[in-house]
Structure formats: structure tokens, C-alpha cells
Coordinates of C-alpha atoms in Angstrom, one line a residue:
X20 CA 5.5 7.5 15.4
X21 CA 5.0 5.2 12.4
X22 CA 8.2 3.2 12.8
X23 CA 8.2 1.2 16.0
X24 CA 11.2 0.0 18.0
X25 CA 13.3 -3.0 16.8
X26 CA 11.5 -6.2 17.8
X27 CA 13.2 -8.2 20.7
X28 CA 13.1 -11.4 18.6
X29 CA 13.6 -12.3 15.0
X30 CA 10.4 -11.9 12.9
X31 CA 8.4 -14.8 11.4
X32 CA 6.3 -12.8 9.1
X33 CA 7.6 -9.9 6.9
X34 CA 4.4 -8.2 5.6
X35 CA 4.6 -5.7 2.8
X36 CA 2.3 -3.2 1.3
X37 CA 2.8 -2.7 -2.4
X38 CA 2.0 0.9 -3.5
X39 CA 4.6 3.2 -2.1
X40 CA 6.7 0.2 -0.8
X41 CA 7.4 -2.3 -3.6
X42 CA 6.2 0.1 -6.3
X43 CA 5.9 3.8 -6.7
X44 CA 3.1 5.4 -4.7
X45 CA 0.0 6.6 -6.4
X46 CA 0.0 9.5 -3.9
X47 CA 2.9 11.0 -5.9
X48 CA 0.7 10.8 -9.1
X49 CA -2.2 12.5 -7.2
X50 CA 0.1 15.3 -6.2
X51 CA 1.2 15.8 -9.8
X52 CA -2.4 15.8 -11.0
X53 CA -3.4 18.4 -8.4
X54 CA -0.6 20.7 -9.5
X55 CA -1.5 20.3 -13.2
X56 CA -5.2 21.0 -12.6
X57 CA -4.7 23.8 -10.0
X58 CA -6.3 21.9 -7.2
X59 CA -4.9 22.7 -3.8
X60 CA -2.3 20.2 -2.7
X61 CA -3.7 17.4 -0.5
X62 CA -7.3 17.9 -1.4
X63 CA -7.9 14.7 -3.3
X64 CA -6.5 12.4 -0.8
X65 CA -8.3 14.2 2.0
X66 CA -11.6 14.0 0.1
X67 CA -11.1 10.2 -0.5
X68 CA -10.4 9.7 3.2
X69 CA -13.3 11.8 4.3
X70 CA -15.8 10.1 2.0
X71 CA -15.9 7.4 4.7
X72 CA -16.4 3.7 4.5
X73 CA -19.2 4.1 1.9
X74 CA -17.1 6.3 -0.4
X75 CA -16.8 4.9 -4.0
X76 CA -13.0 4.5 -3.7
X77 CA -13.4 2.5 -0.6
X78 CA -16.1 0.3 -2.2
X79 CA -13.9 -0.3 -5.2
X80 CA -11.0 -1.5 -3.0
X81 CA -13.3 -3.8 -1.1
X82 CA -14.5 -5.3 -4.3
X83 CA -18.1 -4.2 -3.7
X84 CA -18.5 -2.4 -7.0
X85 CA -17.0 -2.9 -10.5
X86 CA -14.6 -0.5 -12.2
X87 CA -17.0 1.0 -14.7
X88 CA -19.0 4.1 -15.4
X89 CA -21.0 3.8 -12.2
X90 CA -17.8 3.9 -10.2
X91 CA -16.4 6.9 -12.0
X92 CA -19.7 8.8 -11.6
X93 CA -19.8 8.0 -7.8
X94 CA -16.1 8.8 -7.4
X95 CA -16.5 12.1 -9.1
X96 CA -19.4 13.0 -6.9
X97 CA -17.3 12.1 -3.8
X98 CA -14.4 14.3 -4.9
X99 CA -16.6 17.2 -5.9
X100 CA -18.7 17.1 -2.7
X101 CA -19.2 20.8 -1.9
X102 CA -19.2 20.2 1.8
X103 CA -15.9 18.5 1.7
X104 CA -14.5 21.1 -0.6
X105 CA -15.7 24.0 1.7
X106 CA -14.3 22.2 4.8
X107 CA -10.9 21.6 3.2
X108 CA -10.5 25.2 1.9
X109 CA -11.4 26.7 5.3
X110 CA -9.0 24.4 7.1
X111 CA -6.2 25.2 4.7
X112 CA -6.8 28.9 5.1
X113 CA -6.6 28.5 8.9
X114 CA -3.4 26.5 8.7
X115 CA -1.7 29.1 6.5
X116 CA -2.8 32.0 8.7
X117 CA -4.7 33.6 5.8
X118 CA -1.8 33.6 3.4
X119 CA 1.0 31.4 2.0
X120 CA 4.2 31.9 0.0
X121 CA 2.2 32.9 -3.1
X122 CA 0.0 35.4 -1.1
X123 CA -3.1 33.3 -1.4
X124 CA -5.6 32.0 1.1
X125 CA -6.9 35.4 2.3
X126 CA -10.6 35.7 3.0
X127 CA -11.5 37.0 -0.5
X128 CA -9.5 34.2 -2.2
X129 CA -11.1 31.5 0.0
X130 CA -14.6 32.8 -0.7
X131 CA -13.8 32.6 -4.5
X132 CA -12.6 29.1 -4.1
X133 CA -15.6 27.9 -2.2
X134 CA -18.0 29.5 -4.7
X135 CA -16.0 28.1 -7.6
X136 CA -16.1 24.5 -6.3
X137 CA -13.8 21.9 -7.7
X138 CA -13.9 19.9 -10.9
X139 CA -12.0 16.6 -11.0
X140 CA -11.4 14.6 -14.2
X141 CA -11.7 11.3 -12.3
X142 CA -10.9 9.0 -15.2
X143 CA -7.7 10.9 -16.0
X144 CA -6.8 10.9 -12.3
X145 CA -7.5 7.2 -11.9
X146 CA -5.5 5.9 -14.9
X147 CA -2.6 8.2 -14.1
X148 CA -2.5 6.7 -10.7
X149 CA -2.6 3.1 -12.0
X150 CA 0.0 3.8 -14.7
X151 CA 2.3 5.5 -12.3
X152 CA 2.2 2.6 -9.9
X153 CA 3.5 0.0 -12.4
X154 CA 7.1 0.9 -11.7
X155 CA 9.0 -0.9 -9.0
X156 CA 11.1 0.6 -6.2
X157 CA 14.2 -1.3 -7.3
X158 CA 16.0 -1.5 -4.0
X159 CA 12.9 -2.7 -2.1
X160 CA 12.1 -5.3 -4.8
X161 CA 15.7 -6.5 -4.6
X162 CA 15.4 -6.8 -0.8
X163 CA 12.1 -8.7 -1.0
X164 CA 13.7 -11.2 -3.4
X165 CA 16.6 -11.8 -1.1
X166 CA 14.4 -12.2 1.9
X167 CA 12.3 -14.7 0.1
X168 CA 15.2 -16.6 -1.4
X169 CA 17.6 -16.8 1.5
X170 CA 15.1 -16.8 4.4
X171 CA 13.0 -19.8 3.7
X172 CA 13.8 -21.4 7.0
X173 CA 13.5 -18.2 9.0
X174 CA 10.3 -16.3 7.9
X175 CA 7.5 -15.9 5.4
X176 CA 7.4 -13.0 2.9
X177 CA 3.8 -11.8 2.6
X178 CA 1.8 -8.9 1.2
X179 CA -1.2 -7.0 2.5
X180 CA -2.5 -4.5 -0.1
X181 CA -5.5 -2.4 -1.0
X182 CA -6.5 -3.5 -4.5
X183 CA -8.9 -3.1 -7.4
X184 CA -10.2 -5.4 -10.1
X185 CA -9.5 -4.3 -13.6
X186 CA -12.0 -5.1 -16.4
X187 CA -11.3 -8.4 -18.1
X188 CA -9.0 -7.8 -21.1
X189 CA -7.7 -4.4 -19.9
X190 CA -4.0 -3.9 -20.4
X191 CA -3.6 -3.7 -16.6
X192 CA -5.6 -6.9 -16.0
X193 CA -3.5 -9.9 -15.2
X194 CA -6.2 -12.0 -16.9
X195 CA -4.9 -10.9 -20.3
X196 CA -1.5 -12.4 -19.4
X197 CA -2.8 -15.6 -17.8
X198 CA -1.6 -14.5 -14.3
X199 CA -3.8 -13.9 -11.3
X200 CA -4.1 -11.6 -8.3
X201 CA -6.2 -12.8 -5.4
X202 CA -4.3 -14.5 -2.7
X203 CA -1.2 -16.5 -3.2
X204 CA 0.3 -19.1 -0.9
X205 CA 3.5 -20.6 -2.2
X206 CA 2.9 -18.8 -5.5
X207 CA -0.5 -20.2 -6.4
X208 CA -2.5 -18.0 -8.7
X209 CA -5.2 -15.5 -7.7
X210 CA -8.5 -15.2 -9.5
X211 CA -8.1 -14.2 -13.1
X212 CA -8.8 -10.5 -13.8
X213 CA -7.9 -9.2 -10.3
X214 CA -5.0 -6.9 -10.1
X215 CA -3.3 -5.2 -7.2
X216 CA -3.9 -1.5 -7.6
X217 CA -0.6 -0.9 -5.9
X218 CA 1.5 -3.5 -7.8
X219 CA 3.0 -4.2 -11.2
X220 CA 4.5 -7.1 -13.1
X221 CA 8.2 -6.6 -12.3
X222 CA 10.6 -6.8 -15.2
X223 CA 12.4 -9.7 -13.6
X224 CA 9.3 -11.9 -13.2
X225 CA 5.7 -12.0 -12.0
X226 CA 5.5 -9.9 -8.8
X227 CA 3.2 -12.4 -7.1
X228 CA 6.0 -14.8 -7.0
X229 CA 7.8 -12.6 -4.5
X230 CA 5.3 -13.5 -1.8
X231 CA 4.4 -16.6 0.2
X232 CA 0.9 -15.1 1.0
X233 CA -0.8 -12.3 -0.8
X234 CA -3.9 -10.7 0.8
X235 CA -5.9 -8.6 -1.6
X236 CA -8.5 -6.2 -0.3
X237 CA -10.8 -6.5 -3.3
X238 CA -10.9 -10.3 -2.8
X239 CA -11.4 -10.4 1.0
X240 CA -13.9 -7.5 1.1
X241 CA -11.8 -5.6 3.7
X242 CA -9.3 -2.8 3.2
X243 CA -6.7 -1.0 5.2
X244 CA -7.0 0.6 7.7
X245 CA -10.0 -1.4 8.8
X246 CA -8.9 -3.5 11.8
X247 CA -10.5 -6.6 10.5
X248 CA -8.1 -7.0 7.6
X249 CA -5.1 -7.0 10.0
X250 CA -6.8 -9.7 12.1
X251 CA -7.3 -11.6 8.8
X252 CA -3.6 -11.2 8.0
X253 CA -2.7 -12.5 11.4
X254 CA -4.7 -15.6 10.9
X255 CA -3.8 -16.4 7.3
X256 CA -0.1 -15.7 7.6
X257 CA 0.0 -17.5 11.0
X258 CA -1.6 -20.6 9.3
X259 CA 0.9 -20.4 6.5
X260 CA 3.7 -20.2 9.1
X261 CA 2.5 -23.3 10.8
X262 CA 2.4 -25.1 7.5
X263 CA 6.0 -24.0 6.8
X264 CA 7.3 -25.2 10.1
X265 CA 5.6 -28.6 9.8
X266 CA 7.1 -29.0 6.3
X267 CA 10.6 -28.1 7.5
X268 CA 10.3 -30.5 10.4
X269 CA 9.2 -33.3 8.1
X270 CA 12.4 -32.5 6.1
X271 CA 14.5 -32.7 9.2
X272 CA 15.0 -28.9 9.2
X273 CA 13.7 -26.0 11.2
X274 CA 15.1 -27.2 14.5
X275 CA 13.9 -24.9 17.3
X276 CA 11.2 -23.2 15.2
X277 CA 7.9 -22.8 17.0
X278 CA 4.6 -23.1 15.1
X279 CA 3.2 -20.3 17.3
X280 CA 2.8 -17.0 15.4
X281 CA 1.6 -13.8 17.2
X282 CA 1.3 -10.2 16.2
X283 CA 4.7 -9.6 17.8
X284 CA 6.2 -11.9 15.2
X285 CA 5.2 -9.6 12.3
X286 CA 7.1 -6.7 10.7
X287 CA 4.7 -4.6 8.5
X288 CA 5.9 -2.0 6.0
X289 CA 3.6 0.6 4.6
X290 CA 3.9 4.2 3.3
X291 CA 0.8 5.5 5.0
X292 CA 0.8 6.1 8.7
X293 CA -2.9 5.5 9.1
X294 CA -2.4 2.0 7.7
X295 CA 0.4 1.3 10.1
X296 CA -1.4 2.4 13.2
X297 CA -3.8 -0.6 13.6
X298 CA -1.0 -3.0 13.0
X299 CA 1.1 -1.3 15.7
X300 CA -1.8 -1.4 18.2
X301 CA -2.1 -5.1 17.6
X302 CA 1.6 -5.5 18.6
X303 CA 3.2 -5.7 15.1
X304 CA 6.5 -4.0 14.5
X305 CA 6.0 -1.4 11.8
X306 CA 8.3 0.4 9.4
X307 CA 7.1 3.5 7.5
X308 CA 8.4 3.8 4.0
X309 CA 9.0 7.4 3.1
X310 CA 7.8 8.8 -0.2
X311 CA 10.8 11.1 -0.5
X312 CA 13.9 10.2 -2.4
X313 CA 15.8 7.7 -0.4
X314 CA 12.7 6.6 1.6
X315 CA 12.6 3.0 0.3
X316 CA 16.4 2.7 0.9
X317 CA 16.1 3.8 4.5
X318 CA 13.3 1.3 5.0
X319 CA 15.5 -1.4 3.6
X320 CA 18.2 -0.4 6.1
X321 CA 15.7 -0.9 8.9
X322 CA 14.9 -4.3 7.5
X323 CA 18.6 -5.2 7.5
X324 CA 18.7 -4.3 11.2
X325 CA 15.5 -6.3 12.0
X326 CA 16.5 -9.4 10.0
X327 CA 20.2 -9.4 10.3
X328 CA 20.5 -9.9 6.6
X329 CA 22.4 -7.8 4.1
X330 CA 19.9 -6.5 1.6
X331 CA 21.6 -3.6 -0.2
X332 CA 24.2 -3.9 -2.9
X333 CA 27.7 -2.6 -2.3
X334 CA 27.1 0.5 -4.4
X335 CA 24.0 1.2 -2.4
X336 CA 25.8 0.8 0.9
X337 CA 28.6 3.1 -0.2
X338 CA 26.1 5.7 -1.5
X339 CA 24.6 6.0 2.0
X340 CA 27.9 6.8 3.7

């Protein structure tokens, strides 16, 4: 179960993934790519996951390698790994019982697929993913803005995202626009040239300004679902919370707020169950954002219940009735 029970106390940290939460998920773009190129649905994401911690996608998101020809060559090798391809095809055949709605996945068909192998145009795939993920989920972005604007004395709004660094001067690189992407606390800039692979510049302003703390995998050298990045989020967001409470108290505000910040004080939203599991084991409350139509809106409704704040517009609320 990816969405945990409503926490017993108000949250102190609202922690958001970007891709599939604040912006459209690259997984949707992958599915479209697979359909266009006659690659069995689910193969690419499975191959990425099974490439393990030393896969080229994983290395890119940890900032260990640059986004260049070396990355694309290694990424292509990972996705076209004949062992992974054979394993996936055989597993798919077993799950479908030897056939599917189109009459495929019989033994002869499987053997042809295994022999054929798979060819993935990785540069096309990658840039499709990045371009697709530049569009915001309007209702979620609206909710984040309201939580940030109206909850300054109640919680911090933070981000934990797997990211990549685009080449300097690339259209997707924030360096070309003078904006940054590494970690932001109170909207300070990240390193020039680093860009969240999940995020975009929202039409209503720089997306980094939505967050009190932004943790970028490519900067910290860790990525979800590695447990260490959640521990890092706990420490950094907890430190920022302590700073917020002290500042409020100096201003004569924040009466009754405690500087203590535990995992149980977090609410974490992500669209991937495997990324939510480590957070939930730590004690964080989790909300899975569905990729289907209405998924982000349902997650916002859960946020309304958790925070006690109205986040949807009137027309959105009527539409759900």
C-alpha cells in the first residue's frame, strides 16, 4: 500500500517529488515511445531498474557522469542488454499465459523476439522524456503554492527529486536563464547548469521558488530509492524546520511549535511506489500520486485531509462530486 494512513498530528514537512507529481511523468513518455517503436510495454522502465546501481541512468541521476556521448552509449548498452531482454520477454510470456489480446506471446513469437533483440534510439527516448516533463500538473502546482503561501507558520514545503545536469547552454539548462537547480533553502539558487530532470519552469514563475528546501539527486550523489537520500532529507529538512521555528519565535510567533522534527512529521508524495517504500519504513506518511487522469487531483484531496487546508478551486471541487 503506497498511501499510508492519515498521520495522527499535523505535518511539519510536506515533501514532494517533481516528475509525475508537480509535472507530468516521464513514464508516460516512455510508454508512448515503446508503442511507437513496437517495444513491449514496460520493458524500458524494467531494464533501467534492473541495470542496478551501476546502470548509466542511475549514474547520471547521481551526478557521477556527464550528459554526453559516453552516457548515451552506456545507456543504450544497458537497455539493449540481451540478458535483460531475454528475461523480460520470458517473464511477459509467463504472465500472459502464452497469449494476449492480440494473440501474441506464444512460444514461437517469444523465440523470434529473443532472437531479434531490441534496438532503442536512446537520444530520442531521453529528449522525449525531458521535453514531456516540462509541463506542470496545474492542480498540484496550485496546491503547492497555497501550502507555501498560507502555511508559513505551520510547515515547510520541500522537494526530493531524482535529477540530471544538462549541458551548459542547452535550452533545458537553467544556466542559460540565470536560474539554478541544486538545493534551495528559502529560495536561494542552486548551482548554475543543474536542472531537475523531473521539473520545469512553471509559467507563473521559477519552480524552485515553490520550495523551502530542494534536494537534487545529481548534486548530493544519491538517488531515490536509496535509503541514504531519505536520511539526508530528514536531516536537511529537519535543520530547516528548526531554523524556521527559531525565526518565528524571534518574531513573537510560532507559539507552541517544537523544533523537534522526526520522520513521523513528514508527508512525502511520489508517483512511484518503490520510491515511497523507504520513506514509509522510516515512519513518513506517504501519498502515491496516480499517473491516470485525476491522479494528481486525488492526491491533492488527500493533502487537504492531511493539512486541513482547502487546496482545490471551487470548479475542481464541484467536478469531483
